[in-house]
XYZ file of C-alpha atoms in Angstrom:
575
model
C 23.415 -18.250 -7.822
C 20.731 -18.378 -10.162
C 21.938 -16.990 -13.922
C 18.681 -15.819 -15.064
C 19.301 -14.076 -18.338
C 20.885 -17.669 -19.807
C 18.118 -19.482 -18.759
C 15.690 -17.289 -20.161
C 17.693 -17.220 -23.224
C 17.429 -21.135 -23.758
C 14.067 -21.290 -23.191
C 12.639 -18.227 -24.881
C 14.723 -20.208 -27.947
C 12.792 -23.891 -27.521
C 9.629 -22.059 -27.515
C 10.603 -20.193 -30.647
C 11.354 -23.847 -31.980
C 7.812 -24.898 -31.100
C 5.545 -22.256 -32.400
C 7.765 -22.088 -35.621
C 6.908 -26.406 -35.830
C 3.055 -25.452 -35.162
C 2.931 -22.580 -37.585
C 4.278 -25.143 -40.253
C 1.931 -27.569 -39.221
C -0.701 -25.733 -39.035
C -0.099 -23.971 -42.488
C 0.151 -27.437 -44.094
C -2.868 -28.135 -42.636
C -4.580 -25.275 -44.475
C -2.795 -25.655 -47.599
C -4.241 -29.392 -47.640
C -8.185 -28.539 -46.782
C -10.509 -28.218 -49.101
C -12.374 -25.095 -49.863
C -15.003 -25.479 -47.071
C -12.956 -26.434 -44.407
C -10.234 -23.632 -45.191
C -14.113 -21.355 -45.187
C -14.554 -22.678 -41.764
C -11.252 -22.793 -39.988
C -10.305 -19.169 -41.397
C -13.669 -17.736 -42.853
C -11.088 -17.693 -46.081
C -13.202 -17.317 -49.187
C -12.692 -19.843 -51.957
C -11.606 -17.392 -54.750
C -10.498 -20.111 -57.148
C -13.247 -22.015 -56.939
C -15.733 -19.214 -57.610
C -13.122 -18.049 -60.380
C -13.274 -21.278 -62.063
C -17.212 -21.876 -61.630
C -17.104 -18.331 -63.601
C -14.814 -19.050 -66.295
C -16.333 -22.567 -67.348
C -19.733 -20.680 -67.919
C -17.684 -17.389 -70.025
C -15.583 -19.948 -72.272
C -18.443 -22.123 -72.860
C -20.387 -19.791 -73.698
C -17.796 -17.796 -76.445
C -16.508 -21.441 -77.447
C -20.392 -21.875 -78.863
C -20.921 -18.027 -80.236
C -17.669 -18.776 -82.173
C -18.570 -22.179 -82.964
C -21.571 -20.743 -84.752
C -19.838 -18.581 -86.353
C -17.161 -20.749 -87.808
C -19.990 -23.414 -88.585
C -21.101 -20.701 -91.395
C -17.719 -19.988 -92.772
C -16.604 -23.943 -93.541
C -20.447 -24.384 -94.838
C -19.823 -21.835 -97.492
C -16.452 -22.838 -97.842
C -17.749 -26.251 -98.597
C -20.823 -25.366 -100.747
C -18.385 -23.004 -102.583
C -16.109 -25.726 -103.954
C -18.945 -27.608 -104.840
C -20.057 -25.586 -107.017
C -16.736 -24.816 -108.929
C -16.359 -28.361 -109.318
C -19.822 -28.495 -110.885
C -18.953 -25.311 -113.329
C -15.375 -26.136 -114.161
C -15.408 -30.089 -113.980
C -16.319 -31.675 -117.279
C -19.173 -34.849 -116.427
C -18.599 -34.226 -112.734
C -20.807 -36.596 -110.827
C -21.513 -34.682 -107.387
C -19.354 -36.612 -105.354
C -19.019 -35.046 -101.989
C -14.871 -35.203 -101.897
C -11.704 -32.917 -100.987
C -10.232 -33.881 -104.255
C -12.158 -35.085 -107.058
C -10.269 -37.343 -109.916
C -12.251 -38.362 -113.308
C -10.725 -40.621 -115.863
C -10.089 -39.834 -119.541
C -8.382 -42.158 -121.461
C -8.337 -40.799 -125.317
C -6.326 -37.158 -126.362
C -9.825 -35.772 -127.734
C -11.082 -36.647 -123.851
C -8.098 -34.447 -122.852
C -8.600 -31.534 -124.848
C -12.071 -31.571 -124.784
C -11.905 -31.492 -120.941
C -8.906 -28.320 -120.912
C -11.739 -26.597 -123.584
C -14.339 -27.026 -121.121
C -12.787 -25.373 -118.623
C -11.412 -22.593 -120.573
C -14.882 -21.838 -121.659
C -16.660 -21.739 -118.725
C -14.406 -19.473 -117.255
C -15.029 -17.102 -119.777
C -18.849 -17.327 -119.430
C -18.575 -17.201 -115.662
C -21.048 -14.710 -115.225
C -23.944 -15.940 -117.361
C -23.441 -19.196 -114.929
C -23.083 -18.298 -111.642
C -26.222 -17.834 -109.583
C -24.121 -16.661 -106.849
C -22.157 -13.491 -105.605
C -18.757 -14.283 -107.565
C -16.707 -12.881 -109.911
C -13.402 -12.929 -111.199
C -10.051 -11.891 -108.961
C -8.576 -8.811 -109.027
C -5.419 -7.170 -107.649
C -4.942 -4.184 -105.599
C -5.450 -1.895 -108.196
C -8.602 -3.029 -109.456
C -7.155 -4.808 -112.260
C -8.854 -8.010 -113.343
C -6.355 -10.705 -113.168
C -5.679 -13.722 -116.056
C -5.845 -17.232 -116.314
C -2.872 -19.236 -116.771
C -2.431 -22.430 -118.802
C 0.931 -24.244 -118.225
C 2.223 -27.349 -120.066
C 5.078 -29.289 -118.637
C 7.146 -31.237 -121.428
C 10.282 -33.592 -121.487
C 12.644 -31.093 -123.525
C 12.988 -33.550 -126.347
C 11.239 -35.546 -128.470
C 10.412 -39.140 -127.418
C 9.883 -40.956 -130.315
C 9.059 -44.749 -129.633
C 10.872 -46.941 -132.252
C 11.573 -50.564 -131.491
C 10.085 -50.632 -128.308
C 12.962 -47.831 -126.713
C 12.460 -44.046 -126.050
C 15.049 -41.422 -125.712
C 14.100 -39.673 -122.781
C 15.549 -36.201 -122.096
C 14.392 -36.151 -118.454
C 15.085 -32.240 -117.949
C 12.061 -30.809 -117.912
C 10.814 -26.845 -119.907
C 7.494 -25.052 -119.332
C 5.330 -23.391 -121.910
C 2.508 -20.586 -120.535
C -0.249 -18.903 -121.762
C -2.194 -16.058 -120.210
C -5.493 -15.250 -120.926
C -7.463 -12.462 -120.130
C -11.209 -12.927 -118.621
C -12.224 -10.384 -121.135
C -10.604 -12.045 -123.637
C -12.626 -12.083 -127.540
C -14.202 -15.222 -128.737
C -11.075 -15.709 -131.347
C -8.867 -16.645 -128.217
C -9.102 -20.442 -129.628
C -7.861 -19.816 -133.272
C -5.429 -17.415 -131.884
C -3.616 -19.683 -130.092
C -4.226 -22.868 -131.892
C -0.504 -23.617 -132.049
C -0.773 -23.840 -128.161
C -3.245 -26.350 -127.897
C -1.724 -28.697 -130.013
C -0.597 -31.143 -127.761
C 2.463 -33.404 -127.739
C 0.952 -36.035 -125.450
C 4.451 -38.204 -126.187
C 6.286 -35.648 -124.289
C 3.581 -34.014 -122.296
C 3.809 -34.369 -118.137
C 0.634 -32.625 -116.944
C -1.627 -29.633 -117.521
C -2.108 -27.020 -114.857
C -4.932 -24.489 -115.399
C -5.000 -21.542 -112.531
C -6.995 -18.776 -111.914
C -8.668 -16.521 -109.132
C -12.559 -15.669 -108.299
C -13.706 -13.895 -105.266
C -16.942 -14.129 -103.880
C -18.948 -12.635 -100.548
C -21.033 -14.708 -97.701
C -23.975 -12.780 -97.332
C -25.559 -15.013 -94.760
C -23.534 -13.306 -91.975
C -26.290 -10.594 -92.933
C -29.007 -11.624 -91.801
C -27.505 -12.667 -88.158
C -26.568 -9.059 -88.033
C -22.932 -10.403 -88.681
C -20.173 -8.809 -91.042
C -20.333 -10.065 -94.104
C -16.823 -12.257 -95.118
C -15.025 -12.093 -98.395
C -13.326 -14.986 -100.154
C -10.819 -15.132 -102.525
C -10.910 -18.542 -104.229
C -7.254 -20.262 -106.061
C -8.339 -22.284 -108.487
C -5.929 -25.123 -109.922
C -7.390 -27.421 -112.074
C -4.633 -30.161 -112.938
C -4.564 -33.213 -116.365
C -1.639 -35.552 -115.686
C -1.367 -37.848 -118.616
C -4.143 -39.523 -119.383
C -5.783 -38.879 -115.737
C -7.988 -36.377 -115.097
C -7.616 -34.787 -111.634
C -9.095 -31.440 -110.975
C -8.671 -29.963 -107.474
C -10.435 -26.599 -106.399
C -8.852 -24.873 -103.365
C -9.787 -21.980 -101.334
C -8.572 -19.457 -99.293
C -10.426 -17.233 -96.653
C -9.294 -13.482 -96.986
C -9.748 -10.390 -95.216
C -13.276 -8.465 -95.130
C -13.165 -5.437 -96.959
C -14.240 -1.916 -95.228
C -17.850 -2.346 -93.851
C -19.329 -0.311 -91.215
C -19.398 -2.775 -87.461
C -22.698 -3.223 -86.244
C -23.563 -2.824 -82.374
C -23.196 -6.236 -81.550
C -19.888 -6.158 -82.568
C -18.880 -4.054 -79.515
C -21.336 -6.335 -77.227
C -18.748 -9.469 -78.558
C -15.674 -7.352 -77.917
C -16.296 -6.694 -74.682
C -17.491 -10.165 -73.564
C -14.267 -11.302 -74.853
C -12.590 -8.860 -72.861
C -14.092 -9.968 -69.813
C -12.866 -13.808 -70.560
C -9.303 -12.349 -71.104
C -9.545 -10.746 -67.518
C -10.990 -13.733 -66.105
C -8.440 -15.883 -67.633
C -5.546 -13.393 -66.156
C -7.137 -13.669 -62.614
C -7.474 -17.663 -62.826
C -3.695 -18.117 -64.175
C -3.047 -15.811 -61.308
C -4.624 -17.092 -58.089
C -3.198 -20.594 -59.491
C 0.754 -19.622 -59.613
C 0.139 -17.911 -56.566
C -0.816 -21.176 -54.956
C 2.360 -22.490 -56.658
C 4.453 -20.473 -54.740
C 2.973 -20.772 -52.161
C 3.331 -24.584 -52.163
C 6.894 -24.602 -53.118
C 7.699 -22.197 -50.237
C 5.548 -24.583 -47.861
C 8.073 -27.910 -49.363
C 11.095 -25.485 -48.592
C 10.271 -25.018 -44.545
C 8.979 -28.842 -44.675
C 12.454 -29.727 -46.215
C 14.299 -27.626 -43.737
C 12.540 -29.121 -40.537
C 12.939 -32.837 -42.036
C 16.947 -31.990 -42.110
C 17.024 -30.199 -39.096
C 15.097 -32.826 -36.924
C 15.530 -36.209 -38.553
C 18.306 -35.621 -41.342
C 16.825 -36.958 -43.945
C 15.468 -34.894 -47.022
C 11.474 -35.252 -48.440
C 10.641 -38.626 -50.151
C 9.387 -37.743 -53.738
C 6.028 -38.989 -52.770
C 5.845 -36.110 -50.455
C 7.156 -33.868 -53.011
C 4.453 -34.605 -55.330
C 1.985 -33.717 -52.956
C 3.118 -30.221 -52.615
C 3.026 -30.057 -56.884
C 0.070 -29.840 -57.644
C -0.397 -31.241 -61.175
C -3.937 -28.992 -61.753
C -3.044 -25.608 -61.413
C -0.455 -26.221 -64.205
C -3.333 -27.621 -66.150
C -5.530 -24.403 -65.301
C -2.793 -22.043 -65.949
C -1.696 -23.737 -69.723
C -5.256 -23.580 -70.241
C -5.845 -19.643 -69.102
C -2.858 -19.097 -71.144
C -4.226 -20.701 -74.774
C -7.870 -19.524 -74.086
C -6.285 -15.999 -73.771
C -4.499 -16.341 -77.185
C -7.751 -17.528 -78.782
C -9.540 -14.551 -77.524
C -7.293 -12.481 -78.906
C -7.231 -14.172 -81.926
C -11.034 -14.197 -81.997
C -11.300 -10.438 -81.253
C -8.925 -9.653 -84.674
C -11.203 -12.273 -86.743
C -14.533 -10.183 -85.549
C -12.160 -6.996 -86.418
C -11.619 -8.849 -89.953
C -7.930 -7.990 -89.288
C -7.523 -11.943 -89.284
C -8.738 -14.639 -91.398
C -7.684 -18.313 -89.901
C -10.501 -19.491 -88.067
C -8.746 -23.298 -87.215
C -6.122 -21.911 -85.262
C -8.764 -19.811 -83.443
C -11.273 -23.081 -83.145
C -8.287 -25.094 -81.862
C -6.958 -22.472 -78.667
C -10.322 -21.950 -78.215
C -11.408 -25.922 -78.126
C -8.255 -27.308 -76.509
C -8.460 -24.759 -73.571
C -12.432 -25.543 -73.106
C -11.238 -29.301 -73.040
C -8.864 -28.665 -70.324
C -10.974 -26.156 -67.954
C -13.346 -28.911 -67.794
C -11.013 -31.675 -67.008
C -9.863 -29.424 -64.480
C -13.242 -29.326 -62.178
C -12.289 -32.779 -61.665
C -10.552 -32.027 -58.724
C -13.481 -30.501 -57.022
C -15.019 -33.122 -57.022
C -12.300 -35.587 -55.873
C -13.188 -33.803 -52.305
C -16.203 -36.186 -52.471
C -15.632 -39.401 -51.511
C -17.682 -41.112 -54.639
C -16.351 -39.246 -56.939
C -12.457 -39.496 -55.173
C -12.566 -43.306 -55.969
C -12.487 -42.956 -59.750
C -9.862 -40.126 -59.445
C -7.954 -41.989 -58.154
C -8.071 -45.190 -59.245
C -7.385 -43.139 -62.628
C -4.071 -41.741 -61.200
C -3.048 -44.948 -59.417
C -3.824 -46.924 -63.100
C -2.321 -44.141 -65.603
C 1.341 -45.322 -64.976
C 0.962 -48.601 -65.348
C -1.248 -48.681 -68.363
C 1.540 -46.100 -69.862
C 4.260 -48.574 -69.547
C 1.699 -51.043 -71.020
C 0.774 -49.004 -73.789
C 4.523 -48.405 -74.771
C 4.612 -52.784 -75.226
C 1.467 -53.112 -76.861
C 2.434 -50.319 -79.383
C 5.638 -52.223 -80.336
C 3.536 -55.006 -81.710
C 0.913 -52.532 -83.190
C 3.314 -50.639 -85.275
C 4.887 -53.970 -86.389
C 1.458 -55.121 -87.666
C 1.005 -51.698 -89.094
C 3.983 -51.630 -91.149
C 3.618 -55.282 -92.512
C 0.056 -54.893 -93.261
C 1.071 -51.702 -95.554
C 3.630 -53.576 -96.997
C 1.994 -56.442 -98.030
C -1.241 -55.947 -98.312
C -0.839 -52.202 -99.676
C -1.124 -52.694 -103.587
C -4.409 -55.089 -102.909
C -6.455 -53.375 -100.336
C -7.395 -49.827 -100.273
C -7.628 -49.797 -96.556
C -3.997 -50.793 -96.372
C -2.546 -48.327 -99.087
C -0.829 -45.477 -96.779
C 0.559 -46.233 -92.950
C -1.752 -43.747 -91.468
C -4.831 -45.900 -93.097
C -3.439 -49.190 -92.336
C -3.402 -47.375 -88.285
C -6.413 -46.149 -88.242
C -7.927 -50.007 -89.908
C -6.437 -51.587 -87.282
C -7.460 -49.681 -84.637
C -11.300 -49.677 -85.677
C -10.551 -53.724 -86.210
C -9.564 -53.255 -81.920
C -12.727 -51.892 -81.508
C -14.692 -54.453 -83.486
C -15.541 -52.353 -86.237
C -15.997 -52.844 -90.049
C -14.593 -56.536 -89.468
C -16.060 -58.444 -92.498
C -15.806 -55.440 -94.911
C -12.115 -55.720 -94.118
C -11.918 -59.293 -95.148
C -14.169 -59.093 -97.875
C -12.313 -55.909 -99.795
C -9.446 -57.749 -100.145
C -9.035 -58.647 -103.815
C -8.298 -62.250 -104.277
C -5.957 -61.755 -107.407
C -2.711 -63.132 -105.577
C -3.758 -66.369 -103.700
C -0.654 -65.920 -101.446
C -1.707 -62.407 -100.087
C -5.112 -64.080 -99.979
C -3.807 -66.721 -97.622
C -1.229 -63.996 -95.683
C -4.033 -61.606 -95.512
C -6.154 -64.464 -93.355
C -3.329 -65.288 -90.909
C -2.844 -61.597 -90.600
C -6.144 -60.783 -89.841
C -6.733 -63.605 -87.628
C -3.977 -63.367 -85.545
C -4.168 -59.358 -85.141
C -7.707 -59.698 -83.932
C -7.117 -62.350 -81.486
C -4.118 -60.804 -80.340
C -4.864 -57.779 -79.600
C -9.190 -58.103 -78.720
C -8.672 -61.601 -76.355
C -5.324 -60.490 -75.072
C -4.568 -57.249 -75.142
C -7.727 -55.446 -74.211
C -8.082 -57.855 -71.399
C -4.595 -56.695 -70.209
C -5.640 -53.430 -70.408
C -8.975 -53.810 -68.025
C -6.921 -55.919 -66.214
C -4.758 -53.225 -64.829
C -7.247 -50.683 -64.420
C -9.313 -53.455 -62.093
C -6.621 -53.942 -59.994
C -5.916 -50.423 -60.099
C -9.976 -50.055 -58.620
C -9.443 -52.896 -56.277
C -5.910 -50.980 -54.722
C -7.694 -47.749 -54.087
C -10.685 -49.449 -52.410
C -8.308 -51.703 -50.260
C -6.597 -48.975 -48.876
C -9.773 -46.850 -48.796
C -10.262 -49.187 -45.884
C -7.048 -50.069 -44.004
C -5.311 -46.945 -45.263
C -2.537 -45.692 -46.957
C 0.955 -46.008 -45.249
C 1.731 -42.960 -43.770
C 4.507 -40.804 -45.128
C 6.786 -38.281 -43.415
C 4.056 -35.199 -43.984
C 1.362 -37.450 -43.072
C 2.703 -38.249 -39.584
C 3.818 -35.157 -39.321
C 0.741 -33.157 -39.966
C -1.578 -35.938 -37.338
C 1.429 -34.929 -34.537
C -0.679 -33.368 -31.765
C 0.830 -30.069 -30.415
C 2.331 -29.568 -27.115
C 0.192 -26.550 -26.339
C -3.182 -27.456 -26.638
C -4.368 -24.035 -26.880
C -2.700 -22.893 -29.379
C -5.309 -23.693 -32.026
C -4.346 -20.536 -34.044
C -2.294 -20.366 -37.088
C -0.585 -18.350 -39.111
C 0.441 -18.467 -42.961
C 4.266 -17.147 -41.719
C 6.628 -18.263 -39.157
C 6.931 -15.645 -36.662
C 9.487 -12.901 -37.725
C 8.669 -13.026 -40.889
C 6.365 -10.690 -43.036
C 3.022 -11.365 -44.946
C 3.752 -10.905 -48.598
C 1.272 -10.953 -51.372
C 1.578 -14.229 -51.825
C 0.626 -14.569 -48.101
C -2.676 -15.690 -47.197
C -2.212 -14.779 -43.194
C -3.985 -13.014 -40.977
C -1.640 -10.872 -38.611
C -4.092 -11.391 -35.492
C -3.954 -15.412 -35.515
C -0.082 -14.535 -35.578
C -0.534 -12.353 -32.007
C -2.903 -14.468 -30.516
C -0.610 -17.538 -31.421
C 2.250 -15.450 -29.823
C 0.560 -14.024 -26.652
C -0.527 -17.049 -25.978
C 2.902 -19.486 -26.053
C 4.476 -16.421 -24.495
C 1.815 -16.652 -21.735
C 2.415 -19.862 -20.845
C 6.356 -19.505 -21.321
C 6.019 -16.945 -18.983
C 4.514 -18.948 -16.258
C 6.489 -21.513 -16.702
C 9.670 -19.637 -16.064
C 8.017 -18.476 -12.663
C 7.026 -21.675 -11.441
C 10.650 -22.964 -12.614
C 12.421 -19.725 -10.646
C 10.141 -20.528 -7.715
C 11.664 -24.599 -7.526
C 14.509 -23.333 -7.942
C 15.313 -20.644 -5.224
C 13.453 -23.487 -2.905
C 16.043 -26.001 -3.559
C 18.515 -23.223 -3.072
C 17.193 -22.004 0.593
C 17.186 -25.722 1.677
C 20.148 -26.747 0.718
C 21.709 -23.348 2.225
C 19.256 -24.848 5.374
C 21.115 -28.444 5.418
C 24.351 -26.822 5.075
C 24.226 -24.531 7.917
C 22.883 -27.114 9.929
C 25.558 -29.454 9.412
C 28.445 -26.772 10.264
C 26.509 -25.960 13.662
C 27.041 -29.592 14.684
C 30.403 -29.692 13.442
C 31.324 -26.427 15.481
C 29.191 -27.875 18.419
């Protein structure tokens, strides 16, 4: 007899098999498109794409408003200490540097130059042209400027060429106030008589604020600054360094634009959210795609995914988009207190906001790897980047080796040479073939063995590293060029998703696909359509259906003959 329910049982389960292998391929077929195909197999709209088209043009566009912005604050920051190196700076010269040193070399030069300052502090407001005045606390109360000597404790007395040094050190003050009378020199005369034997350095420190009223007239709030001043005379040197410090904006009425900015910022927030959203969406999404992949690998061949496949699946730019959604969100936020004036540190602002502009544009790259121009330096980058790592990694053994003997040796005789991080960034302009003869010529020629050592140096870094090197290093990323194009041609060797995703399917008409395996759910991270999953079902089921006729039908007809034979044989047997 024919046992109908086992049968039906069996097969119903190999077709189950088969439409669960063609949903897989088919959803790895999706995943894989680009955005117009995945338009015209599914009508599925690309959201990321039009996200990201959106957000370059919003971050851009608050990356240069802030820019602007911040442009004004380091100008006045800048023209600021310029000008309190000109008032407080005795014979200052106007040279445009962080920290200015001037030479004295005699004790009147000393106290002459500690008078100076002293004096012009006092007369600060007949000199100033600008909006500044002298520091106050948070009770209104003007605050003083402090002298402080540093001395050996005792006496060094040079007899017979030796000194008795005492090396603990003590620390005299003197506070004066800004308001001080014109007697303040006689009064403490004692104070100023220095013991220049014993004496360590001079630090003079005080506090001005001042106001940027240029924000003004871009209908901006104005900023305030509070300014610590340290003017410093160790020994016989002369160094005076003026630092500031941005500060918070005091109560000012917000202007309407104000609201205009937060709101804009706002938007690029949201934006950001939806980006770093859609992106770790896809994430899932692709690891749950490399979980069924893994499963029918190990149930059908027994092996697990190569890690070629694997990377395929891990998709290196949504990470990118998502760190970078993440750090332009912080410097939005950031932004939004500095236009609130509840923050002050624009660098910290300038650097989320720059590093995350850097990255969303390094991310449209992979739109346009889907053209094939364009694909051929993409990938010739990611086919060259590990080896010119690893290449990197050698050639920087021998650079740092050359860096630390050139700062070694030629350290005390070439100003280009004096710290490591010079001596670096020398070399690497001398890579670049930049500033070569200046390099030899600066060298001073006092020691004729440096002068020698300096040449062999030089010599052999250049010719090293320029003739060698550097052709290396194109080396690689030509053969790297001439890879991709060769196998632009012949092809890649397929892989275990390749061969599996150009596997034609047993029914040819089921062209339909769905996001899920059958049975199971659309979730939100789902991108289905629940009709493709019916259609896909009817028609398997359909044809399974048919099938199991036609099969019942052979069947029962091999049955009735061979009941046919058989009772044919017995009537002969009988007759």
């Amino acid at each position: 007899t024919f046992k109908r329910p086992r049968f039906l049982q069996s097969f119903r389960m190999a077709h189950y098999d088969t439409i669960k292998d063609e949903s897989l391929r088919d959803d790895l077929k999706f995943y894989f498109m680009n955005p117009c195909e995945k338009y015209r197999a599914r009508q599925h709209i690309p959201w990321k794409l039009g996200v990201q088209i959106l957000k370059i043009i919003m971050i851009t566009t608050q990356l240069v408003l802030f820019g602007l912005n911040n442009q004004l604050v380091v100008s006045y920051k800048e023209e600021s200490m310029m000008a309190l190196k000109h008032l407080f700076v005795k014979d200052y010269g106007g040279e445009d540097e962080d920290s200015y040193t001037a030479a004295v070399y005699t004790q009147q030069d000393v106290h002459d130059s500690l008078i100076f300052i002293l004096d012009q502090y006092f007369q600060l407001d007949q000199l100033s042209m600008g909006p500044i005045n002298y520091g106050d606390d948070a009770e209104d109360k003007l605050l003083p400027l402090t002298v402080c000597m540093e001395y050996y404790k005792k006496s060094v007395e040079p007899s017979d060429e030796v000194y008795n040094i005492d090396a603990e050190v003590e620390t005299v003050c003197l506070s004066l106030e800004s308001k001080s009378t014109k007697q303040w020199k006689t009064q403490n005369a004692s104070f100023f008589e220095l013991d220049f034997y014993r004496l360590i350095d001079i630090k003079v420190t005080f506090q001005l604020k001042g106001i940027n009223l240029r924000t003004v007239r871009l209908r901006e709030l104005p900023d305030c600054y509070l300014f610590y001043v340290k003017m410093l005379l160790l020994f016989s040197l002369f160094i005076a360094s003026v630092t500031s410090t941005h500060t918070h904006i005091i109560s000012v009425a917000a202007q309407k634009n104000t609201h205009y900015l937060l709101v804009f910022d706002c938007l690029v927030i949201m934006v950001c959210v939806t980006s770093a959203v859609l992106c770790a969406r896809s994430i899932i999404l692709a690891v749950r795609l490399l979980q069924r992949f893994s499963m029918f690998l190990l149930e059908n061949y027994g092996h697990k995914v190569s890690e070629s496949d694997q990377t395929e699946f891990l998709n290196s730019w949504y990470v990118l988009v998502i760190v970078s959604d993440l750090m332009t969100i912080i410097g939005s936020v950031l932004k939004i207190e500095i236009q609130a004036k509840n923050l002050t540190n624009y660098d910290v602002c300038s650097i989320f906001l720059g590093t995350s502009t850097l990255m969303v544009w390094i991310s449209v790259i992979r739109y346009l790897g889907y053209f094939e121009k364009y694909n051929v330096l993409i990938l010739t980058m990611k086919v060259a980047f590990p080896k010119v790592l690893r290449f990197c990694c050698c050639a920087g053994m021998i650079y740092l080796g050359y860096t630390f003997c050139g700062w070694i040796v030629l350290g005390p005789y070439h100003e280009k040479f004096e710290q490591l991080s010079r001596v670096a960034e020398c070399l690497f302009s001398l890579l670049n073939g930049d500033d070569m003869f200046a390099t030899f010529a600066q060298l001073k020629d006092k020691n004729t063995l440096v002068w020698f050592f300096s040449r062999i140096y030089l010599y052999s870094f250049i010719s090293m590293f320029i003739y060698m090197v550097l052709s290396l290093f194109i080396a690689l990323i030509n053969d790297s060029y001439e890879t991709v194009k060769k196998y632009q041609k012949v092809g890649l060797p397929l892989t275990d998703l390749q061969k599996f995703l150009r596997e034609q399917p047993e029914l040819a008409d089921a062209a339909e696909c769905s996001q899920t395996p059958v049975g199971v759910s659309c979730s939100v991270f789902c991108c289905c359509r629940r009709r493709y999953v019916y259609r896909h079902v009817i028609v398997l089921f359909s044809k399974a259906f048919f099938h199991t006729l036609l099969h019942t039908w052979k069947l029962r007809c091999t049955n009735m003959s061979d009941s046919t034979d058989q009772g044919f044989a017995q009537g002969q047997h009988v007759s």
